[in-house]
PDB file of C-alpha atoms in Angstrom:
ATOM      1  CA  MET A1104      50.944  33.826 -19.940  1.00 62.00           C
ATOM      2  CA  SER A1105      49.618  35.716 -22.983  1.00 91.00           C
ATOM      3  CA  LYS A1106      51.237  35.536 -26.388  1.00 97.00           C
ATOM      4  CA  VAL A1107      54.534  37.281 -27.032  1.00 98.00           C
ATOM      5  CA  LEU A1108      55.668  38.601 -30.416  1.00 98.00           C
ATOM      6  CA  ILE A1109      59.284  38.175 -31.550  1.00 98.00           C
ATOM      7  CA  PHE A1110      60.689  40.477 -34.184  1.00 98.00           C
ATOM      8  CA  GLY A1111      63.783  42.224 -35.477  1.00 98.00           C
ATOM      9  CA  HIS A1112      64.389  45.705 -36.845  1.00 97.00           C
ATOM     10  CA  LYS A1113      62.572  47.665 -39.518  1.00 96.00           C
ATOM     11  CA  ASN A1114      63.691  47.021 -43.110  1.00 92.00           C
ATOM     12  CA  PRO A1115      64.516  43.449 -42.070  1.00 96.00           C
ATOM     13  CA  ASP A1116      67.515  41.581 -43.411  1.00 95.00           C
ATOM     14  CA  THR A1117      68.075  37.830 -43.456  1.00 97.00           C
ATOM     15  CA  ASP A1118      69.367  37.655 -39.877  1.00 97.00           C
ATOM     16  CA  THR A1119      66.370  39.622 -38.617  1.00 97.00           C
ATOM     17  CA  ILE A1120      63.783  37.377 -40.273  1.00 98.00           C
ATOM     18  CA  CYS A1121      65.540  34.057 -39.739  1.00 98.00           C
ATOM     19  CA  SER A1122      66.504  34.746 -36.120  1.00 98.00           C
ATOM     20  CA  ALA A1123      62.932  35.722 -35.261  1.00 98.00           C
ATOM     21  CA  ILE A1124      61.704  32.446 -36.768  1.00 98.00           C
ATOM     22  CA  ALA A1125      64.429  30.425 -35.033  1.00 98.00           C
ATOM     23  CA  TYR A1126      63.926  31.963 -31.603  1.00 98.00           C
ATOM     24  CA  ALA A1127      60.186  31.463 -31.911  1.00 98.00           C
ATOM     25  CA  ASP A1128      60.839  27.777 -32.647  1.00 98.00           C
ATOM     26  CA  LEU A1129      63.045  27.423 -29.570  1.00 98.00           C
ATOM     27  CA  LYS A1130      60.516  29.211 -27.382  1.00 98.00           C
ATOM     28  CA  LYS A1131      57.729  26.967 -28.653  1.00 98.00           C
ATOM     29  CA  GLN A1132      59.842  23.906 -27.868  1.00 98.00           C
ATOM     30  CA  LEU A1133      60.106  25.312 -24.347  1.00 98.00           C
ATOM     31  CA  GLY A1134      56.332  25.540 -24.136  1.00 97.00           C
ATOM     32  CA  GLU A1135      55.939  29.285 -24.574  1.00 97.00           C
ATOM     33  CA  ASP A1136      53.235  31.038 -26.589  1.00 98.00           C
ATOM     34  CA  VAL A1137      55.152  33.140 -29.108  1.00 98.00           C
ATOM     35  CA  GLU A1138      54.941  34.223 -32.733  1.00 98.00           C
ATOM     36  CA  ALA A1139      57.626  35.537 -35.065  1.00 98.00           C
ATOM     37  CA  VAL A1140      56.547  38.630 -36.993  1.00 98.00           C
ATOM     38  CA  ARG A1141      58.306  41.158 -39.226  1.00 98.00           C
ATOM     39  CA  LEU A1142      58.327  44.949 -39.519  1.00 97.00           C
ATOM     40  CA  GLY A1143      58.992  45.232 -43.242  1.00 96.00           C
ATOM     41  CA  SER A1144      59.257  43.570 -46.621  1.00 94.00           C
ATOM     42  CA  VAL A1145      61.179  40.352 -47.222  1.00 95.00           C
ATOM     43  CA  SER A1146      64.283  40.880 -49.353  1.00 93.00           C
ATOM     44  CA  GLY A1147      65.168  38.725 -52.353  1.00 92.00           C
ATOM     45  CA  GLU A1148      68.027  37.163 -50.421  1.00 95.00           C
ATOM     46  CA  THR A1149      65.799  36.270 -47.468  1.00 97.00           C
ATOM     47  CA  GLN A1150      63.081  34.901 -49.733  1.00 97.00           C
ATOM     48  CA  PHE A1151      65.677  32.692 -51.412  1.00 97.00           C
ATOM     49  CA  ALA A1152      66.522  31.191 -48.011  1.00 98.00           C
ATOM     50  CA  LEU A1153      62.876  30.781 -47.010  1.00 98.00           C
ATOM     51  CA  ASP A1154      62.087  29.052 -50.304  1.00 98.00           C
ATOM     52  CA  LYS A1155      65.161  26.813 -50.064  1.00 98.00           C
ATOM     53  CA  PHE A1156      64.121  25.467 -46.671  1.00 98.00           C
ATOM     54  CA  GLY A1157      60.365  25.576 -47.182  1.00 98.00           C
ATOM     55  CA  VAL A1158      59.483  28.103 -44.489  1.00 98.00           C
ATOM     56  CA  LYS A1159      56.831  30.803 -44.747  1.00 98.00           C
ATOM     57  CA  ALA A1160      57.758  34.394 -44.015  1.00 98.00           C
ATOM     58  CA  PRO A1161      56.414  35.768 -40.728  1.00 98.00           C
ATOM     59  CA  ARG A1162      53.384  37.984 -41.070  1.00 98.00           C
ATOM     60  CA  LEU A1163      53.859  41.728 -41.396  1.00 98.00           C
ATOM     61  CA  VAL A1164      52.844  44.008 -38.516  1.00 98.00           C
ATOM     62  CA  GLU A1165      52.890  47.786 -38.263  1.00 96.00           C
ATOM     63  CA  THR A1166      52.107  47.984 -34.548  1.00 98.00           C
ATOM     64  CA  VAL A1167      52.182  45.472 -31.685  1.00 98.00           C
ATOM     65  CA  ALA A1168      50.493  47.072 -28.670  1.00 97.00           C
ATOM     66  CA  ASN A1169      47.089  46.360 -30.239  1.00 97.00           C
ATOM     67  CA  GLU A1170      47.900  42.632 -30.095  1.00 97.00           C
ATOM     68  CA  VAL A1171      50.162  41.899 -27.126  1.00 98.00           C
ATOM     69  CA  LYS A1172      51.521  43.335 -23.910  1.00 97.00           C
ATOM     70  CA  SER A1173      55.029  41.902 -24.220  1.00 97.00           C
ATOM     71  CA  VAL A1174      57.614  41.431 -26.963  1.00 98.00           C
ATOM     72  CA  ILE A1175      61.074  39.984 -27.580  1.00 98.00           C
ATOM     73  CA  LEU A1176      63.579  41.819 -29.761  1.00 98.00           C
ATOM     74  CA  VAL A1177      66.156  40.073 -31.920  1.00 98.00           C
ATOM     75  CA  ASP A1178      68.954  41.611 -33.990  1.00 98.00           C
ATOM     76  CA  HIS A1179      68.393  45.147 -32.647  1.00 97.00           C
ATOM     77  CA  ASN A1180      67.825  47.213 -29.547  1.00 97.00           C
ATOM     78  CA  GLU A1181      67.769  50.851 -30.657  1.00 95.00           C
ATOM     79  CA  ARG A1182      64.236  52.159 -30.374  1.00 94.00           C
ATOM     80  CA  GLN A1183      64.255  54.149 -33.614  1.00 94.00           C
ATOM     81  CA  GLN A1184      64.956  50.884 -35.448  1.00 96.00           C
ATOM     82  CA  SER A1185      62.077  49.056 -33.789  1.00 97.00           C
ATOM     83  CA  VAL A1186      58.304  49.020 -34.063  1.00 97.00           C
ATOM     84  CA  SER A1187      56.659  52.447 -33.791  1.00 96.00           C
ATOM     85  CA  ASP A1188      54.790  51.664 -30.559  1.00 97.00           C
ATOM     86  CA  ILE A1189      57.642  49.905 -28.757  1.00 97.00           C
ATOM     87  CA  ASP A1190      57.139  52.254 -25.800  1.00 95.00           C
ATOM     88  CA  GLN A1191      53.658  50.839 -25.251  1.00 97.00           C
ATOM     89  CA  VAL A1192      54.755  47.237 -24.613  1.00 97.00           C
ATOM     90  CA  THR A1193      57.100  45.451 -22.240  1.00 97.00           C
ATOM     91  CA  VAL A1194      60.366  44.185 -23.712  1.00 97.00           C
ATOM     92  CA  LEU A1195      60.953  40.804 -22.074  1.00 98.00           C
ATOM     93  CA  GLU A1196      64.161  39.844 -23.860  1.00 98.00           C
ATOM     94  CA  VAL A1197      66.747  41.104 -26.309  1.00 98.00           C
ATOM     95  CA  ILE A1198      69.034  38.824 -28.326  1.00 98.00           C
ATOM     96  CA  ASP A1199      71.452  40.966 -30.279  1.00 98.00           C
ATOM     97  CA  HIS A1200      74.966  41.511 -31.597  1.00 97.00           C
ATOM     98  CA  HIS A1201      74.991  45.278 -32.152  1.00 96.00           C
ATOM     99  CA  ARG A1202      75.926  48.289 -30.071  1.00 94.00           C
ATOM    100  CA  ILE A1203      73.517  49.242 -27.282  1.00 95.00           C
ATOM    101  CA  ALA A1204      72.010  52.703 -27.702  1.00 93.00           C
ATOM    102  CA  ASN A1205      68.769  54.568 -26.976  1.00 89.00           C
ATOM    103  CA  PHE A1206      67.504  51.620 -24.963  1.00 92.00           C
ATOM    104  CA  GLU A1207      66.076  51.498 -21.469  1.00 91.00           C
ATOM    105  CA  THR A1208      63.333  49.560 -19.714  1.00 92.00           C
ATOM    106  CA  SER A1209      61.280  50.066 -16.579  1.00 90.00           C
ATOM    107  CA  ALA A1210      61.674  46.446 -15.470  1.00 91.00           C
ATOM    108  CA  PRO A1211      64.459  43.846 -15.514  1.00 95.00           C
ATOM    109  CA  LEU A1212      64.780  41.716 -18.615  1.00 97.00           C
ATOM    110  CA  TYR A1213      66.877  38.969 -20.167  1.00 97.00           C
ATOM    111  CA  TYR A1214      69.484  40.680 -22.332  1.00 98.00           C
ATOM    112  CA  ARG A1215      71.916  38.612 -24.403  1.00 98.00           C
ATOM    113  CA  ALA A1216      74.346  40.631 -26.493  1.00 97.00           C
ATOM    114  CA  GLU A1217      77.567  39.136 -27.802  1.00 98.00           C
ATOM    115  CA  PRO A1218      80.265  40.546 -30.117  1.00 97.00           C
ATOM    116  CA  VAL A1219      79.724  37.952 -32.828  1.00 97.00           C
ATOM    117  CA  GLY A1220      78.837  38.375 -36.470  1.00 97.00           C
ATOM    118  CA  CYS A1221      75.231  37.245 -36.322  1.00 98.00           C
ATOM    119  CA  THR A1222      72.285  36.862 -33.968  1.00 98.00           C
ATOM    120  CA  ALA A1223      71.811  33.300 -35.192  1.00 98.00           C
ATOM    121  CA  THR A1224      75.210  32.389 -33.757  1.00 98.00           C
ATOM    122  CA  ILE A1225      73.924  33.322 -30.311  1.00 98.00           C
ATOM    123  CA  LEU A1226      70.709  31.382 -30.921  1.00 98.00           C
ATOM    124  CA  ASN A1227      72.762  28.305 -31.795  1.00 98.00           C
ATOM    125  CA  LYS A1228      74.175  28.492 -28.263  1.00 98.00           C
ATOM    126  CA  LEU A1229      70.726  29.017 -26.742  1.00 98.00           C
ATOM    127  CA  TYR A1230      69.402  25.826 -28.328  1.00 98.00           C
ATOM    128  CA  LYS A1231      72.286  23.924 -26.733  1.00 98.00           C
ATOM    129  CA  GLU A1232      71.944  25.647 -23.376  1.00 98.00           C
ATOM    130  CA  ASN A1233      68.273  24.699 -23.268  1.00 98.00           C
ATOM    131  CA  GLY A1234      68.906  21.130 -24.402  1.00 98.00           C
ATOM    132  CA  LYS A1235      66.804  21.444 -27.546  1.00 98.00           C
ATOM    133  CA  SER A1236      67.604  20.203 -31.043  1.00 98.00           C
ATOM    134  CA  ILE A1237      67.490  22.445 -34.096  1.00 98.00           C
ATOM    135  CA  PRO A1238      65.092  21.254 -36.837  1.00 98.00           C
ATOM    136  CA  LYS A1239      66.558  20.886 -40.315  1.00 98.00           C
ATOM    137  CA  ASP A1240      64.647  23.815 -41.823  1.00 98.00           C
ATOM    138  CA  ILE A1241      65.456  26.114 -38.907  1.00 98.00           C
ATOM    139  CA  ALA A1242      69.136  25.153 -39.121  1.00 98.00           C
ATOM    140  CA  GLY A1243      69.071  26.159 -42.779  1.00 98.00           C
ATOM    141  CA  LEU A1244      67.622  29.553 -41.942  1.00 98.00           C
ATOM    142  CA  MET A1245      70.144  30.118 -39.158  1.00 98.00           C
ATOM    143  CA  LEU A1246      72.956  29.191 -41.539  1.00 98.00           C
ATOM    144  CA  SER A1247      71.523  31.648 -44.069  1.00 98.00           C
ATOM    145  CA  ALA A1248      71.557  34.399 -41.454  1.00 98.00           C
ATOM    146  CA  ILE A1249      75.229  33.803 -40.645  1.00 98.00           C
ATOM    147  CA  ILE A1250      76.201  33.694 -44.312  1.00 98.00           C
ATOM    148  CA  SER A1251      74.318  36.927 -44.939  1.00 96.00           C
ATOM    149  CA  ASP A1252      75.735  38.880 -42.009  1.00 96.00           C
ATOM    150  CA  SER A1253      79.274  37.605 -42.570  1.00 95.00           C
ATOM    151  CA  LEU A1254      79.238  37.912 -46.368  1.00 93.00           C
ATOM    152  CA  LEU A1255      80.108  34.235 -46.550  1.00 95.00           C
ATOM    153  CA  PHE A1256      82.682  34.533 -43.727  1.00 96.00           C
ATOM    154  CA  LYS A1257      84.524  37.469 -45.360  1.00 92.00           C
ATOM    155  CA  SER A1258      83.256  40.306 -43.184  1.00 93.00           C
ATOM    156  CA  PRO A1259      85.520  41.611 -40.394  1.00 92.00           C
ATOM    157  CA  THR A1260      82.605  41.041 -38.010  1.00 93.00           C
ATOM    158  CA  CYS A1261      82.796  37.287 -38.631  1.00 96.00           C
ATOM    159  CA  THR A1262      84.268  35.400 -35.689  1.00 97.00           C
ATOM    160  CA  ALA A1263      85.464  31.838 -35.192  1.00 98.00           C
ATOM    161  CA  GLN A1264      82.211  31.259 -33.328  1.00 98.00           C
ATOM    162  CA  ASP A1265      80.206  32.252 -36.410  1.00 98.00           C
ATOM    163  CA  VAL A1266      82.171  29.916 -38.651  1.00 98.00           C
ATOM    164  CA  ALA A1267      81.857  27.011 -36.198  1.00 98.00           C
ATOM    165  CA  ALA A1268      78.116  27.580 -35.830  1.00 98.00           C
ATOM    166  CA  ALA A1269      77.706  27.741 -39.600  1.00 98.00           C
ATOM    167  CA  ARG A1270      79.510  24.420 -40.042  1.00 98.00           C
ATOM    168  CA  GLU A1271      77.259  22.760 -37.466  1.00 98.00           C
ATOM    169  CA  LEU A1272      74.117  24.236 -38.986  1.00 98.00           C
ATOM    170  CA  ALA A1273      75.113  23.320 -42.547  1.00 98.00           C
ATOM    171  CA  GLU A1274      75.489  19.701 -41.482  1.00 98.00           C
ATOM    172  CA  ILE A1275      72.047  19.686 -39.868  1.00 98.00           C
ATOM    173  CA  ALA A1276      70.511  21.435 -42.887  1.00 98.00           C
ATOM    174  CA  GLY A1277      72.241  19.104 -45.337  1.00 98.00           C
ATOM    175  CA  VAL A1278      73.813  21.773 -47.525  1.00 98.00           C
ATOM    176  CA  ASN A1279      77.288  22.926 -48.467  1.00 98.00           C
ATOM    177  CA  ALA A1280      77.758  26.316 -46.810  1.00 97.00           C
ATOM    178  CA  GLU A1281      79.994  27.765 -49.529  1.00 96.00           C
ATOM    179  CA  SER A1282      78.023  26.783 -52.618  1.00 96.00           C
ATOM    180  CA  TYR A1283      74.633  27.459 -51.061  1.00 98.00           C
ATOM    181  CA  GLY A1284      75.910  30.705 -49.558  1.00 96.00           C
ATOM    182  CA  LEU A1285      77.190  32.062 -52.852  1.00 94.00           C
ATOM    183  CA  ASP A1286      73.862  31.269 -54.533  1.00 95.00           C
ATOM    184  CA  MET A1287      72.005  33.050 -51.743  1.00 96.00           C
ATOM    185  CA  LEU A1288      74.208  36.141 -51.832  1.00 94.00           C
ATOM    186  CA  LYS A1289      73.873  36.365 -55.608  1.00 91.00           C
ATOM    187  CA  ALA A1290      70.097  36.146 -55.274  1.00 92.00           C
ATOM    188  CA  GLY A1291      70.223  39.038 -52.827  1.00 90.00           C
ATOM    189  CA  ALA A1292      72.529  41.024 -55.099  1.00 90.00           C
ATOM    190  CA  ASP A1293      70.101  40.861 -58.023  1.00 88.00           C
ATOM    191  CA  LEU A1294      68.693  44.381 -57.858  1.00 87.00           C
ATOM    192  CA  SER A1295      67.372  44.529 -61.410  1.00 82.00           C
ATOM    193  CA  ASP A1296      63.716  44.596 -60.410  1.00 84.00           C
ATOM    194  CA  LYS A1297      64.062  47.036 -57.494  1.00 89.00           C
ATOM    195  CA  THR A1298      62.606  50.526 -57.554  1.00 94.00           C
ATOM    196  CA  ILE A1299      64.605  53.465 -56.206  1.00 96.00           C
ATOM    197  CA  ALA A1300      62.481  53.464 -53.057  1.00 94.00           C
ATOM    198  CA  GLN A1301      63.189  49.771 -52.548  1.00 92.00           C
ATOM    199  CA  LEU A1302      66.915  50.174 -53.149  1.00 92.00           C
ATOM    200  CA  ILE A1303      67.359  52.778 -50.431  1.00 94.00           C
ATOM    201  CA  SER A1304      65.129  51.046 -47.902  1.00 91.00           C
ATOM    202  CA  LEU A1305      66.111  47.381 -48.365  1.00 85.00           C
ATOM    203  CA  ASP A1306      68.490  47.534 -45.420  1.00 90.00           C
ATOM    204  CA  ALA A1307      68.335  51.019 -43.923  1.00 94.00           C
ATOM    205  CA  LYS A1308      68.863  51.905 -40.281  1.00 94.00           C
ATOM    206  CA  GLU A1309      68.653  55.210 -38.456  1.00 95.00           C
ATOM    207  CA  PHE A1310      71.203  56.133 -35.784  1.00 96.00           C
ATOM    208  CA  GLN A1311      71.686  58.886 -33.261  1.00 95.00           C
ATOM    209  CA  MET A1312      75.360  59.868 -33.370  1.00 96.00           C
ATOM    210  CA  GLY A1313      76.162  62.598 -30.901  1.00 94.00           C
ATOM    211  CA  SER A1314      73.719  65.362 -31.777  1.00 95.00           C
ATOM    212  CA  ALA A1315      73.377  64.144 -35.369  1.00 96.00           C
ATOM    213  CA  LYS A1316      70.654  62.033 -36.924  1.00 97.00           C
ATOM    214  CA  VAL A1317      72.166  59.663 -39.447  1.00 97.00           C
ATOM    215  CA  GLU A1318      70.634  57.031 -41.688  1.00 97.00           C
ATOM    216  CA  ILE A1319      72.778  54.364 -43.307  1.00 97.00           C
ATOM    217  CA  ALA A1320      71.446  52.071 -46.018  1.00 96.00           C
ATOM    218  CA  GLN A1321      73.410  49.230 -47.555  1.00 95.00           C
ATOM    219  CA  VAL A1322      72.867  47.041 -50.590  1.00 94.00           C
ATOM    220  CA  ASN A1323      75.025  44.231 -51.931  1.00 92.00           C
ATOM    221  CA  ALA A1324      75.764  44.057 -55.631  1.00 92.00           C
ATOM    222  CA  VAL A1325      77.783  41.973 -58.061  1.00 89.00           C
ATOM    223  CA  ASP A1326      78.294  45.085 -60.199  1.00 90.00           C
ATOM    224  CA  VAL A1327      78.015  48.378 -58.283  1.00 91.00           C
ATOM    225  CA  ASN A1328      77.370  50.229 -61.546  1.00 90.00           C
ATOM    226  CA  ASP A1329      73.981  48.541 -61.747  1.00 90.00           C
ATOM    227  CA  VAL A1330      73.050  50.740 -58.790  1.00 93.00           C
ATOM    228  CA  LEU A1331      75.183  53.837 -59.343  1.00 93.00           C
ATOM    229  CA  SER A1332      73.859  54.267 -62.875  1.00 93.00           C
ATOM    230  CA  LYS A1333      70.710  55.516 -61.109  1.00 95.00           C
ATOM    231  CA  GLN A1334      72.607  57.968 -58.897  1.00 96.00           C
ATOM    232  CA  ALA A1335      70.613  61.073 -59.818  1.00 96.00           C
ATOM    233  CA  GLU A1336      67.312  59.412 -58.939  1.00 97.00           C
ATOM    234  CA  ILE A1337      68.786  57.945 -55.762  1.00 97.00           C
ATOM    235  CA  GLU A1338      70.075  61.359 -54.660  1.00 97.00           C
ATOM    236  CA  ASP A1339      66.649  62.925 -55.198  1.00 97.00           C
ATOM    237  CA  ALA A1340      65.060  60.214 -53.069  1.00 97.00           C
ATOM    238  CA  LEU A1341      67.701  60.540 -50.326  1.00 97.00           C
ATOM    239  CA  THR A1342      67.237  64.310 -50.231  1.00 97.00           C
ATOM    240  CA  ASN A1343      63.504  63.853 -49.725  1.00 97.00           C
ATOM    241  CA  ILE A1344      64.119  61.466 -46.828  1.00 97.00           C
ATOM    242  CA  ILE A1345      66.638  63.855 -45.277  1.00 98.00           C
ATOM    243  CA  ASN A1346      64.067  66.649 -45.401  1.00 97.00           C
ATOM    244  CA  GLU A1347      61.245  64.469 -44.070  1.00 97.00           C
ATOM    245  CA  LYS A1348      63.208  63.072 -41.131  1.00 96.00           C
ATOM    246  CA  GLY A1349      65.470  66.007 -40.412  1.00 97.00           C
ATOM    247  CA  LEU A1350      68.596  63.937 -41.020  1.00 98.00           C
ATOM    248  CA  ASP A1351      72.083  65.380 -40.966  1.00 98.00           C
ATOM    249  CA  LEU A1352      73.480  62.622 -43.170  1.00 98.00           C
ATOM    250  CA  PHE A1353      72.212  59.796 -45.332  1.00 98.00           C
ATOM    251  CA  LEU A1354      74.983  57.399 -46.308  1.00 98.00           C
ATOM    252  CA  PHE A1355      73.999  54.936 -49.021  1.00 98.00           C
ATOM    253  CA  VAL A1356      76.556  52.133 -49.234  1.00 97.00           C
ATOM    254  CA  VAL A1357      76.817  49.852 -52.269  1.00 96.00           C
ATOM    255  CA  THR A1358      78.950  46.825 -51.419  1.00 95.00           C
ATOM    256  CA  ASP A1359      80.705  44.758 -54.073  1.00 93.00           C
ATOM    257  CA  ILE A1360      80.327  41.193 -52.796  1.00 88.00           C
ATOM    258  CA  LEU A1361      83.021  39.885 -55.143  1.00 86.00           C
ATOM    259  CA  ASN A1362      85.770  42.426 -54.384  1.00 87.00           C
ATOM    260  CA  ASN A1363      84.787  43.267 -50.783  1.00 89.00           C
ATOM    261  CA  ASP A1364      84.883  47.026 -51.270  1.00 93.00           C
ATOM    262  CA  SER A1365      82.081  49.584 -51.138  1.00 96.00           C
ATOM    263  CA  ILE A1366      81.067  52.840 -52.769  1.00 97.00           C
ATOM    264  CA  GLY A1367      79.613  55.361 -50.340  1.00 97.00           C
ATOM    265  CA  LEU A1368      77.094  57.917 -51.593  1.00 98.00           C
ATOM    266  CA  ALA A1369      76.845  60.670 -48.957  1.00 98.00           C
ATOM    267  CA  ILE A1370      74.080  63.278 -48.958  1.00 98.00           C
ATOM    268  CA  GLY A1371      73.303  65.902 -46.326  1.00 97.00           C
ATOM    269  CA  ARG A1372      74.849  68.857 -44.561  1.00 97.00           C
ATOM    270  CA  ALA A1373      77.213  66.552 -42.628  1.00 97.00           C
ATOM    271  CA  ALA A1374      78.455  64.593 -45.654  1.00 97.00           C
ATOM    272  CA  ASP A1375      81.975  65.782 -44.884  1.00 97.00           C
ATOM    273  CA  ALA A1376      81.954  63.417 -41.891  1.00 97.00           C
ATOM    274  CA  VAL A1377      82.422  60.570 -44.375  1.00 97.00           C
ATOM    275  CA  GLU A1378      85.488  62.296 -45.808  1.00 97.00           C
ATOM    276  CA  GLN A1379      86.890  62.734 -42.318  1.00 96.00           C
ATOM    277  CA  ALA A1380      86.086  59.164 -41.267  1.00 96.00           C
ATOM    278  CA  TYR A1381      87.736  57.453 -44.233  1.00 96.00           C
ATOM    279  CA  ASN A1382      90.287  60.059 -45.319  1.00 96.00           C
ATOM    280  CA  VAL A1383      88.661  60.316 -48.729  1.00 96.00           C
ATOM    281  CA  LYS A1384      87.378  63.123 -50.894  1.00 97.00           C
ATOM    282  CA  LEU A1385      83.801  62.931 -52.089  1.00 97.00           C
ATOM    283  CA  GLN A1386      83.564  63.400 -55.825  1.00 97.00           C
ATOM    284  CA  ASN A1387      80.072  63.720 -57.220  1.00 97.00           C
ATOM    285  CA  ASN A1388      78.937  62.897 -53.645  1.00 97.00           C
ATOM    286  CA  GLN A1389      80.589  59.466 -53.719  1.00 97.00           C
ATOM    287  CA  ALA A1390      83.830  57.827 -52.638  1.00 97.00           C
ATOM    288  CA  VAL A1391      85.404  54.382 -52.685  1.00 96.00           C
ATOM    289  CA  LEU A1392      85.513  52.840 -49.199  1.00 96.00           C
ATOM    290  CA  LYS A1393      88.307  50.288 -49.579  1.00 95.00           C
ATOM    291  CA  GLY A1394      87.734  47.056 -47.674  1.00 94.00           C
ATOM    292  CA  VAL A1395      84.545  48.347 -46.074  1.00 95.00           C
ATOM    293  CA  VAL A1396      81.752  45.767 -46.061  1.00 94.00           C
ATOM    294  CA  SER A1397      80.303  45.931 -42.544  1.00 94.00           C
ATOM    295  CA  ARG A1398      78.006  48.739 -41.411  1.00 94.00           C
ATOM    296  CA  LYS A1399      78.139  47.428 -37.844  1.00 91.00           C
ATOM    297  CA  SER A1400      81.910  47.429 -37.367  1.00 92.00           C
ATOM    298  CA  GLN A1401      83.359  49.582 -40.143  1.00 96.00           C
ATOM    299  CA  ILE A1402      80.847  52.408 -40.508  1.00 97.00           C
ATOM    300  CA  VAL A1403      78.707  53.038 -37.415  1.00 96.00           C
ATOM    301  CA  PRO A1404      81.538  53.145 -34.815  1.00 96.00           C
ATOM    302  CA  ILE A1405      83.781  55.330 -36.970  1.00 96.00           C
ATOM    303  CA  LEU A1406      81.081  57.846 -37.863  1.00 97.00           C
ATOM    304  CA  THR A1407      79.842  57.886 -34.264  1.00 96.00           C
ATOM    305  CA  ASP A1408      83.314  58.869 -33.087  1.00 96.00           C
ATOM    306  CA  ILE A1409      83.460  61.646 -35.671  1.00 96.00           C
ATOM    307  CA  PHE A1410      80.088  63.090 -34.667  1.00 96.00           C
ATOM    308  CA  ASN A1411      80.813  62.782 -30.942  1.00 95.00           C
ATOM    309  CA  LYS A1412      83.816  65.057 -31.428  1.00 89.00           C
ATOM    310  CA  ARG A1413      81.814  67.749 -33.213  1.00 86.00           C
TER     311      ARG A1413
END
């Protein structure tokens, strides 16, 4: 069987990168010819985890059909979030924890989607189901993914399964989940060296919501004012993206990792959907989203419902 590439979504986060690496390790232990790759830049948070556990980042690819005939997707399934030529290859497997949308295949596949906080939590089960042990460095990366996606177990998407997996992985990796996790999140929240273009693309995903095209980007910060002080420049950049992609809404979410609230900056002709979704009034295009930290469970479903009713 020819080589298979494993990758997550564009603008990869820690779960995307670490889960691709981890699943590639498991597949290799099972004797399969696979390689983890990435579709975008490595964030500061992810690099912190890679450096901590001595693992190299997967190589960057822009297309895959020029290399392989088959791929495995982790941490995503929506085609607009995947590689540009996804329609030219066969998707053999999907390991994911998000909604299923804009996804169909011409042949059967292995599809594992569970309502947990992190793809790595599912991979922890897959190692056990296949009777394979998790190497120390891989356990550290999987732990990092869970900490990232759960905001150190504070996100509403975090389940008991995520916490249990994190405890197991922390023991294998030889680290304290809480102290290591806080250091990692702070590393990811250091945005001082990021350009405007980097800020709005660090963790951005595009969604089809009813007849609307929506892009939602999220950054974590210790002090949200470090980001919002650049609001005028950010708005200019978001407007350009809206025009280029024909978006109805670009929601830029700045999450305070210490207080577990977010500020939403909404640009586009459908910005009022944010007001409707959260019963807020946008002032200067922004509003406080109390207790909102998860795009997956607290933003995408609510906005989707709003747009489906329009």
